[in-house]
Each structure stands twice: as structure tokens, then as C-alpha cells.
mmCIF file with all atom_site columns, C-alpha atoms in Angstrom:
data_model
loop_
_atom_site.group_PDB
_atom_site.id
_atom_site.type_symbol
_atom_site.label_atom_id
_atom_site.label_alt_id
_atom_site.label_comp_id
_atom_site.label_asym_id
_atom_site.label_entity_id
_atom_site.label_seq_id
_atom_site.pdbx_PDB_ins_code
_atom_site.Cartn_x
_atom_site.Cartn_y
_atom_site.Cartn_z
_atom_site.occupancy
_atom_site.B_iso_or_equiv
_atom_site.pdbx_formal_charge
_atom_site.auth_seq_id
_atom_site.auth_comp_id
_atom_site.auth_asym_id
_atom_site.auth_atom_id
_atom_site.pdbx_PDB_model_num
ATOM 1   C CA . MET A 1 1   ? 21.697  45.722 4.804  1.00 0.00 ? 273 MET A CA 1
ATOM 2   C CA . ALA A 1 2   ? 25.219  45.367 3.200  1.00 0.00 ? 274 ALA A CA 1
ATOM 3   C CA . GLY A 1 3   ? 27.688  43.946 5.733  1.00 0.00 ? 275 GLY A CA 1
ATOM 4   C CA . ALA A 1 4   ? 24.988  42.395 8.485  1.00 0.00 ? 276 ALA A CA 1
ATOM 5   C CA . VAL A 1 5   ? 26.744  40.117 10.879 1.00 0.00 ? 277 VAL A CA 1
ATOM 6   C CA . THR A 1 6   ? 25.318  37.178 11.954 1.00 0.00 ? 278 THR A CA 1
ATOM 7   C CA . ARG A 1 7   ? 26.884  34.201 13.865 1.00 0.00 ? 279 ARG A CA 1
ATOM 8   C CA . GLY A 1 8   ? 25.109  30.079 14.337 1.00 0.00 ? 280 GLY A CA 1
ATOM 9   C CA . VAL A 1 9   ? 26.343  27.407 15.402 1.00 0.00 ? 281 VAL A CA 1
ATOM 10  C CA . LEU A 1 10  ? 26.445  23.237 12.803 1.00 0.00 ? 282 LEU A CA 1
ATOM 11  C CA . PHE A 1 11  ? 26.768  20.557 14.772 1.00 0.00 ? 283 PHE A CA 1
ATOM 12  C CA . VAL A 1 12  ? 26.895  17.731 13.404 1.00 0.00 ? 284 VAL A CA 1
ATOM 13  C CA . HIS A 1 13  ? 26.135  14.697 14.751 1.00 0.00 ? 285 HIS A CA 1
ATOM 14  C CA . SER A 1 14  ? 26.422  11.878 13.154 1.00 0.00 ? 286 SER A CA 1
ATOM 15  C CA . ALA A 1 15  ? 28.605  11.332 10.233 1.00 0.00 ? 287 ALA A CA 1
ATOM 16  C CA . PRO A 1 16  ? 30.598  7.774  8.904  1.00 0.00 ? 288 PRO A CA 1
ATOM 17  C CA . ARG A 1 17  ? 34.292  8.337  8.528  1.00 0.00 ? 289 ARG A CA 1
ATOM 18  C CA . ALA A 1 18  ? 33.805  8.701  4.542  1.00 0.00 ? 290 ALA A CA 1
ATOM 19  C CA . LEU A 1 19  ? 31.387  11.646 4.831  1.00 0.00 ? 291 LEU A CA 1
ATOM 20  C CA . CYS A 1 20  ? 33.355  13.633 7.041  1.00 0.00 ? 292 CYS A CA 1
ATOM 21  C CA . PRO A 1 21  ? 36.056  15.307 4.343  1.00 0.00 ? 293 PRO A CA 1
ATOM 22  C CA . HIS A 1 22  ? 32.509  16.032 2.500  1.00 0.00 ? 294 HIS A CA 1
ATOM 23  C CA . VAL A 1 23  ? 30.443  17.815 4.843  1.00 0.00 ? 295 VAL A CA 1
ATOM 24  C CA . GLU A 1 24  ? 33.678  20.341 5.873  1.00 0.00 ? 296 GLU A CA 1
ATOM 25  C CA . TRP A 1 25  ? 33.849  20.796 1.979  1.00 0.00 ? 297 TRP A CA 1
ATOM 26  C CA . ALA A 1 26  ? 30.193  21.361 1.796  1.00 0.00 ? 298 ALA A CA 1
ATOM 27  C CA . ALA A 1 27  ? 29.591  23.693 4.929  1.00 0.00 ? 299 ALA A CA 1
ATOM 28  C CA . GLY A 1 28  ? 33.426  25.505 3.651  1.00 0.00 ? 300 GLY A CA 1
ATOM 29  C CA . ASN A 1 29  ? 32.354  25.901 0.031  1.00 0.00 ? 301 ASN A CA 1
ATOM 30  C CA . ALA A 1 30  ? 28.508  28.036 1.569  1.00 0.00 ? 302 ALA A CA 1
ATOM 31  C CA . LEU A 1 31  ? 30.986  29.564 4.352  1.00 0.00 ? 303 LEU A CA 1
ATOM 32  C CA . GLY A 1 32  ? 33.145  31.123 1.495  1.00 0.00 ? 304 GLY A CA 1
ATOM 33  C CA . ALA A 1 33  ? 36.230  30.126 3.441  1.00 0.00 ? 305 ALA A CA 1
ATOM 34  C CA . ARG A 1 34  ? 38.346  26.382 4.442  1.00 0.00 ? 306 ARG A CA 1
ATOM 35  C CA . VAL A 1 35  ? 36.016  24.447 6.702  1.00 0.00 ? 307 VAL A CA 1
ATOM 36  C CA . SER A 1 36  ? 38.499  21.922 8.896  1.00 0.00 ? 308 SER A CA 1
ATOM 37  C CA . LEU A 1 37  ? 36.482  20.542 12.219 1.00 0.00 ? 309 LEU A CA 1
ATOM 38  C CA . ASP A 1 38  ? 37.318  18.509 14.851 1.00 0.00 ? 310 ASP A CA 1
ATOM 39  C CA . TRP A 1 39  ? 35.741  15.003 14.454 1.00 0.00 ? 311 TRP A CA 1
ATOM 40  C CA . THR A 1 40  ? 35.308  13.238 17.022 1.00 0.00 ? 312 THR A CA 1
ATOM 41  C CA . SER A 1 41  ? 33.911  9.860  18.465 1.00 0.00 ? 313 SER A CA 1
ATOM 42  C CA . GLN A 1 42  ? 29.708  9.668  18.457 1.00 0.00 ? 314 GLN A CA 1
ATOM 43  C CA . PRO A 1 43  ? 28.819  7.577  20.944 1.00 0.00 ? 315 PRO A CA 1
ATOM 44  C CA . ALA A 1 44  ? 25.585  7.350  19.875 1.00 0.00 ? 316 ALA A CA 1
ATOM 45  C CA . GLY A 1 45  ? 25.928  5.336  16.810 1.00 0.00 ? 317 GLY A CA 1
ATOM 46  C CA . PRO A 1 46  ? 29.297  2.561  16.530 1.00 0.00 ? 318 PRO A CA 1
ATOM 47  C CA . SER A 1 47  ? 31.462  4.209  12.856 1.00 0.00 ? 319 SER A CA 1
ATOM 48  C CA . PHE A 1 48  ? 30.280  7.790  12.772 1.00 0.00 ? 320 PHE A CA 1
ATOM 49  C CA . TYR A 1 49  ? 31.765  11.478 13.948 1.00 0.00 ? 321 TYR A CA 1
ATOM 50  C CA . ARG A 1 50  ? 30.552  14.543 14.931 1.00 0.00 ? 322 ARG A CA 1
ATOM 51  C CA . ALA A 1 51  ? 31.772  17.853 14.683 1.00 0.00 ? 323 ALA A CA 1
ATOM 52  C CA . GLU A 1 52  ? 30.162  21.253 15.631 1.00 0.00 ? 324 GLU A CA 1
ATOM 53  C CA . LEU A 1 53  ? 31.878  24.627 14.477 1.00 0.00 ? 325 LEU A CA 1
ATOM 54  C CA . SER A 1 54  ? 30.524  28.707 15.037 1.00 0.00 ? 326 SER A CA 1
ATOM 55  C CA . TRP A 1 55  ? 30.927  31.053 12.418 1.00 0.00 ? 327 TRP A CA 1
ATOM 56  C CA . GLN A 1 56  ? 30.086  34.375 12.021 1.00 0.00 ? 328 GLN A CA 1
ATOM 57  C CA . ALA A 1 57  ? 29.046  34.854 7.948  1.00 0.00 ? 329 ALA A CA 1
ATOM 58  C CA . ALA A 1 58  ? 26.223  37.427 6.081  1.00 0.00 ? 330 ALA A CA 1
ATOM 59  C CA . PRO A 1 59  ? 22.393  36.668 7.328  1.00 0.00 ? 331 PRO A CA 1
ATOM 60  C CA . GLY A 1 60  ? 21.560  33.689 4.606  1.00 0.00 ? 332 GLY A CA 1
ATOM 61  C CA . THR A 1 61  ? 24.000  31.704 5.917  1.00 0.00 ? 333 THR A CA 1
ATOM 62  C CA . GLY A 1 62  ? 21.990  29.510 8.170  1.00 0.00 ? 334 GLY A CA 1
ATOM 63  C CA . ALA A 1 63  ? 20.220  28.533 5.406  1.00 0.00 ? 335 ALA A CA 1
ATOM 64  C CA . ARG A 1 64  ? 23.602  28.214 2.731  1.00 0.00 ? 336 ARG A CA 1
ATOM 65  C CA . LEU A 1 65  ? 24.978  25.157 5.402  1.00 0.00 ? 337 LEU A CA 1
ATOM 66  C CA . ALA A 1 66  ? 21.399  23.363 6.062  1.00 0.00 ? 338 ALA A CA 1
ATOM 67  C CA . SER A 1 67  ? 20.873  22.956 1.971  1.00 0.00 ? 339 SER A CA 1
ATOM 68  C CA . ALA A 1 68  ? 24.623  22.333 1.330  1.00 0.00 ? 340 ALA A CA 1
ATOM 69  C CA . LEU A 1 69  ? 24.471  19.376 3.917  1.00 0.00 ? 341 LEU A CA 1
ATOM 70  C CA . ARG A 1 70  ? 20.778  18.150 2.407  1.00 0.00 ? 342 ARG A CA 1
ATOM 71  C CA . GLY A 1 71  ? 19.409  14.581 1.648  1.00 0.00 ? 343 GLY A CA 1
ATOM 72  C CA . TRP A 1 72  ? 23.386  12.953 2.715  1.00 0.00 ? 344 TRP A CA 1
ATOM 73  C CA . ALA A 1 73  ? 22.125  8.912  3.936  1.00 0.00 ? 345 ALA A CA 1
ATOM 74  C CA . HIS A 1 74  ? 23.605  8.232  7.441  1.00 0.00 ? 346 HIS A CA 1
ATOM 75  C CA . LEU A 1 75  ? 24.223  12.361 8.545  1.00 0.00 ? 347 LEU A CA 1
ATOM 76  C CA . ARG A 1 76  ? 22.676  13.693 10.887 1.00 0.00 ? 348 ARG A CA 1
ATOM 77  C CA . TYR A 1 77  ? 22.556  17.564 11.620 1.00 0.00 ? 349 TYR A CA 1
ATOM 78  C CA . GLU A 1 78  ? 21.499  20.582 12.860 1.00 0.00 ? 350 GLU A CA 1
ATOM 79  C CA . VAL A 1 79  ? 22.258  24.270 12.308 1.00 0.00 ? 351 VAL A CA 1
ATOM 80  C CA . THR A 1 80  ? 21.357  27.332 13.778 1.00 0.00 ? 352 THR A CA 1
ATOM 81  C CA . GLU A 1 81  ? 21.186  31.330 12.968 1.00 0.00 ? 353 GLU A CA 1
ATOM 82  C CA . GLU A 1 82  ? 21.226  33.561 15.566 1.00 0.00 ? 354 GLU A CA 1
ATOM 83  C CA . PRO A 1 83  ? 18.001  37.206 14.715 1.00 0.00 ? 355 PRO A CA 1
ATOM 84  C CA . SER A 1 84  ? 20.362  39.898 13.963 1.00 0.00 ? 356 SER A CA 1
ATOM 85  C CA . ALA A 1 85  ? 19.014  43.397 12.249 1.00 0.00 ? 357 ALA A CA 1
ATOM 86  C CA . GLY A 1 86  ? 15.966  42.860 10.571 1.00 0.00 ? 358 GLY A CA 1
ATOM 87  C CA . VAL A 1 87  ? 16.657  38.942 10.035 1.00 0.00 ? 359 VAL A CA 1
ATOM 88  C CA . ASP A 1 88  ? 14.744  36.446 12.158 1.00 0.00 ? 360 ASP A CA 1
ATOM 89  C CA . GLY A 1 89  ? 17.144  33.390 13.528 1.00 0.00 ? 361 GLY A CA 1
ATOM 90  C CA . SER A 1 90  ? 16.873  30.562 12.835 1.00 0.00 ? 362 SER A CA 1
ATOM 91  C CA . ARG A 1 91  ? 17.053  26.622 13.360 1.00 0.00 ? 363 ARG A CA 1
ATOM 92  C CA . TRP A 1 92  ? 17.084  24.042 11.219 1.00 0.00 ? 364 TRP A CA 1
ATOM 93  C CA . SER A 1 93  ? 17.272  20.321 11.759 1.00 0.00 ? 365 SER A CA 1
ATOM 94  C CA . HIS A 1 94  ? 17.794  16.480 9.342  1.00 0.00 ? 366 HIS A CA 1
ATOM 95  C CA . THR A 1 95  ? 17.507  13.839 9.923  1.00 0.00 ? 367 THR A CA 1
ATOM 96  C CA . PRO A 1 96  ? 17.626  10.082 7.002  1.00 0.00 ? 368 PRO A CA 1
ATOM 97  C CA . GLU A 1 97  ? 15.455  9.279  8.031  1.00 0.00 ? 369 GLU A CA 1
ATOM 98  C CA . LEU A 1 98  ? 12.497  12.959 8.448  1.00 0.00 ? 370 LEU A CA 1
ATOM 99  C CA . GLY A 1 99  ? 14.383  15.127 6.073  1.00 0.00 ? 371 GLY A CA 1
ATOM 100 C CA . ILE A 1 100 ? 14.957  19.060 6.412  1.00 0.00 ? 372 ILE A CA 1
ATOM 101 C CA . PHE A 1 101 ? 12.860  20.207 9.847  1.00 0.00 ? 373 PHE A CA 1
ATOM 102 C CA . HIS A 1 102 ? 12.922  24.446 8.942  1.00 0.00 ? 374 HIS A CA 1
ATOM 103 C CA . ALA A 1 103 ? 11.735  27.019 12.236 1.00 0.00 ? 375 ALA A CA 1
ATOM 104 C CA . ALA A 1 104 ? 12.179  30.153 12.511 1.00 0.00 ? 376 ALA A CA 1
ATOM 105 C CA . THR A 1 105 ? 13.541  30.757 17.021 1.00 0.00 ? 377 THR A CA 1
ATOM 106 C CA . ASP A 1 106 ? 13.092  34.173 19.557 1.00 0.00 ? 378 ASP A CA 1
ATOM 107 C CA . VAL A 1 107 ? 16.483  35.567 20.758 1.00 0.00 ? 379 VAL A CA 1
ATOM 108 C CA . HIS A 1 108 ? 15.965  32.841 23.412 1.00 0.00 ? 380 HIS A CA 1
ATOM 109 C CA . GLY A 1 109 ? 16.675  30.449 21.107 1.00 0.00 ? 381 GLY A CA 1
ATOM 110 C CA . ASN A 1 110 ? 12.942  28.975 21.317 1.00 0.00 ? 382 ASN A CA 1
ATOM 111 C CA . VAL A 1 111 ? 11.263  27.973 18.467 1.00 0.00 ? 383 VAL A CA 1
ATOM 112 C CA . VAL A 1 112 ? 8.070   30.349 16.913 1.00 0.00 ? 384 VAL A CA 1
ATOM 113 C CA . VAL A 1 113 ? 5.594   28.638 15.517 1.00 0.00 ? 385 VAL A CA 1
ATOM 114 C CA . PRO A 1 114 ? 3.138   31.181 13.119 1.00 0.00 ? 386 PRO A CA 1
ATOM 115 C CA . GLU A 1 115 ? -0.163  32.116 13.684 1.00 0.00 ? 387 GLU A CA 1
ATOM 116 C CA . ASP A 1 116 ? -1.667  30.587 10.516 1.00 0.00 ? 388 ASP A CA 1
ATOM 117 C CA . ARG A 1 117 ? 0.565   26.151 11.483 1.00 0.00 ? 389 ARG A CA 1
ATOM 118 C CA . ILE A 1 118 ? -1.530  27.216 14.900 1.00 0.00 ? 390 ILE A CA 1
ATOM 119 C CA . ARG A 1 119 ? -4.754  28.482 13.222 1.00 0.00 ? 391 ARG A CA 1
ATOM 120 C CA . ALA A 1 120 ? -4.915  25.561 11.025 1.00 0.00 ? 392 ALA A CA 1
ATOM 121 C CA . ALA A 1 121 ? -3.604  23.030 14.217 1.00 0.00 ? 393 ALA A CA 1
ATOM 122 C CA . LEU A 1 122 ? -7.096  24.533 15.953 1.00 0.00 ? 394 LEU A CA 1
ATOM 123 C CA . GLU A 1 123 ? -9.163  22.618 13.382 1.00 0.00 ? 395 GLU A CA 1
ATOM 124 C CA . HIS A 1 124 ? -8.293  20.362 15.168 1.00 0.00 ? 396 HIS A CA 1
ATOM 125 C CA . ALA A 1 125 ? -9.354  20.811 18.314 1.00 0.00 ? 397 ALA A CA 1
ATOM 126 C CA . ALA A 1 126 ? -11.817 18.144 18.552 1.00 0.00 ? 398 ALA A CA 1
ATOM 127 C CA . ASP A 1 127 ? -10.287 15.698 18.077 1.00 0.00 ? 399 ASP A CA 1
ATOM 128 C CA . PRO A 1 128 ? -6.665  16.540 20.845 1.00 0.00 ? 400 PRO A CA 1
ATOM 129 C CA . GLU A 1 129 ? -5.298  13.657 19.956 1.00 0.00 ? 401 GLU A CA 1
ATOM 130 C CA . ARG A 1 130 ? -4.152  15.102 15.726 1.00 0.00 ? 402 ARG A CA 1
ATOM 131 C CA . LEU A 1 131 ? -4.266  18.547 17.498 1.00 0.00 ? 403 LEU A CA 1
ATOM 132 C CA . ARG A 1 132 ? -0.737  17.571 19.587 1.00 0.00 ? 404 ARG A CA 1
ATOM 133 C CA . ALA A 1 133 ? 0.011   15.905 16.403 1.00 0.00 ? 405 ALA A CA 1
ATOM 134 C CA . GLU A 1 134 ? -0.088  19.079 14.138 1.00 0.00 ? 406 GLU A CA 1
ATOM 135 C CA . LEU A 1 135 ? 1.299   21.240 17.475 1.00 0.00 ? 407 LEU A CA 1
ATOM 136 C CA . ASP A 1 136 ? 3.612   18.500 17.323 1.00 0.00 ? 408 ASP A CA 1
ATOM 137 C CA . LEU A 1 137 ? 4.593   18.226 13.791 1.00 0.00 ? 409 LEU A CA 1
ATOM 138 C CA . ALA A 1 138 ? 5.229   23.098 14.195 1.00 0.00 ? 410 ALA A CA 1
ATOM 139 C CA . LEU A 1 139 ? 7.110   22.451 16.952 1.00 0.00 ? 411 LEU A CA 1
ATOM 140 C CA . GLY A 1 140 ? 9.731   19.810 14.959 1.00 0.00 ? 412 GLY A CA 1
ATOM 141 C CA . GLN A 1 141 ? 9.068   17.867 17.816 1.00 0.00 ? 413 GLN A CA 1
ATOM 142 C CA . ALA A 1 142 ? 10.554  13.943 15.750 1.00 0.00 ? 414 ALA A CA 1
ATOM 143 C CA . TRP A 1 143 ? 13.334  16.059 14.502 1.00 0.00 ? 415 TRP A CA 1
ATOM 144 C CA . ASP A 1 144 ? 13.657  16.515 18.517 1.00 0.00 ? 416 ASP A CA 1
ATOM 145 C CA . ASP A 1 145 ? 12.973  13.193 19.256 1.00 0.00 ? 417 ASP A CA 1
ATOM 146 C CA . GLU A 1 146 ? 15.191  11.772 16.931 1.00 0.00 ? 418 GLU A CA 1
ATOM 147 C CA . LEU A 1 147 ? 18.195  13.947 17.549 1.00 0.00 ? 419 LEU A CA 1
ATOM 148 C CA . GLU A 1 148 ? 18.183  14.022 21.113 1.00 0.00 ? 420 GLU A CA 1
ATOM 149 C CA . PRO A 1 149 ? 20.137  10.542 21.591 1.00 0.00 ? 421 PRO A CA 1
ATOM 150 C CA . PHE A 1 150 ? 22.958  11.934 19.600 1.00 0.00 ? 422 PHE A CA 1
ATOM 151 C CA . ARG A 1 151 ? 23.752  15.859 20.920 1.00 0.00 ? 423 ARG A CA 1
ATOM 152 C CA . TYR A 1 152 ? 25.598  14.481 23.588 1.00 0.00 ? 424 TYR A CA 1
ATOM 153 C CA . ALA A 1 153 ? 28.499  13.236 22.302 1.00 0.00 ? 425 ALA A CA 1
ATOM 154 C CA . GLY A 1 154 ? 30.488  12.522 25.780 1.00 0.00 ? 426 GLY A CA 1
ATOM 155 C CA . ALA A 1 155 ? 33.463  13.267 27.538 1.00 0.00 ? 427 ALA A CA 1
ATOM 156 C CA . GLY A 1 156 ? 36.321  14.831 26.149 1.00 0.00 ? 428 GLY A CA 1
ATOM 157 C CA . ALA A 1 157 ? 33.740  17.319 24.477 1.00 0.00 ? 429 ALA A CA 1
ATOM 158 C CA . PRO A 1 158 ? 34.436  21.170 23.075 1.00 0.00 ? 430 PRO A CA 1
ATOM 159 C CA . VAL A 1 159 ? 33.224  23.723 24.786 1.00 0.00 ? 431 VAL A CA 1
ATOM 160 C CA . ARG A 1 160 ? 30.971  25.885 23.281 1.00 0.00 ? 432 ARG A CA 1
ATOM 161 C CA . TRP A 1 161 ? 31.043  29.697 24.703 1.00 0.00 ? 433 TRP A CA 1
ATOM 162 C CA . LEU A 1 162 ? 28.579  31.633 24.398 1.00 0.00 ? 434 LEU A CA 1
ATOM 163 C CA . HIS A 1 163 ? 28.610  35.205 24.162 1.00 0.00 ? 435 HIS A CA 1
ATOM 164 C CA . ARG A 1 164 ? 27.049  38.297 25.583 1.00 0.00 ? 436 ARG A CA 1
ATOM 165 C CA . VAL A 1 165 ? 24.003  39.714 25.239 1.00 0.00 ? 437 VAL A CA 1
ATOM 166 C CA . GLY A 1 166 ? 22.530  42.756 24.974 1.00 0.00 ? 438 GLY A CA 1
#
């Protein structure tokens, strides 16, 4: 698989101003190149900033990015990595309260839930609330709920161009 390349996006949904240069340094270290992000204020959180970075690198870079930023106080982010030859796509979501969530994704960005995760949830079919909780956990629902208010940048957010598929 030498020379394989994939694309992805780092979405920093909220970071305190003091953390912004550290995020750039960590992302640059994971990508092997200097990173300078265009930080804008985050309307969902006073004194927080947001930024996005589209990247192209070897498969597995998304995991390196997510790991480099994991566990930092007040940092909310998501990393996506598109599928590439022989490699599933992935999404990592992080919040200070919940920690990190990882899911495989298909070519459309949908979360793919592994068979054994579904079977484990079905063990609780007699308890609809528990079944729902297990499926919500498998889908990362708590992370989506917490990140949703931060995903909207407001007016003046950078435009992200979509790449042609196929």
C-alpha cells in the first residue's frame, strides 16, 4: 500500500485562544507539515474559537490527528478520514466531557456499526430503553448531541468544497 493517499478534515469546533497554537502544532506534527489555521470566533461558546483543515495524507493519518488532540481540556473536535483502497473511512469525535468516540464510515460518511455490536445490543431486545441506549452508544449519539451546537460556525464560515466521487 506504499504511496496510498486519502483525504480528510479536521474540524476544531471549540478551543480557547491559548490552546489554538498548540492545536496547530499538534496537527502539524501528525501531518508532517506546518499547519496554520484560520481561527474564527465560535458563536456557541464565548471566548472559544473554531477552525477547519482539509488534509491529504497516508491512510491512518486521521487516527494520528485524533490521538494528538485527545484529552485536552475545553477542546471539541472531529476528524474524518475518507475510505481509500483497502481502508475503511473513519470519524473521531471528541468532547471534554465524553472523551473520544471512533466509528468506521462508509463512502457516504454513514457510521458503520459492526455486527457484534448489533448482536450485543439485541441481547437487550426485551428492554427497549436499554436496546436504544446500546444502539445510541454504537452510533455515538451522545457525541453528536454535544457537538451539534458547535458545528454551526455562523456567518463568514469558510466554504468547504466537495470533491467529485466516481
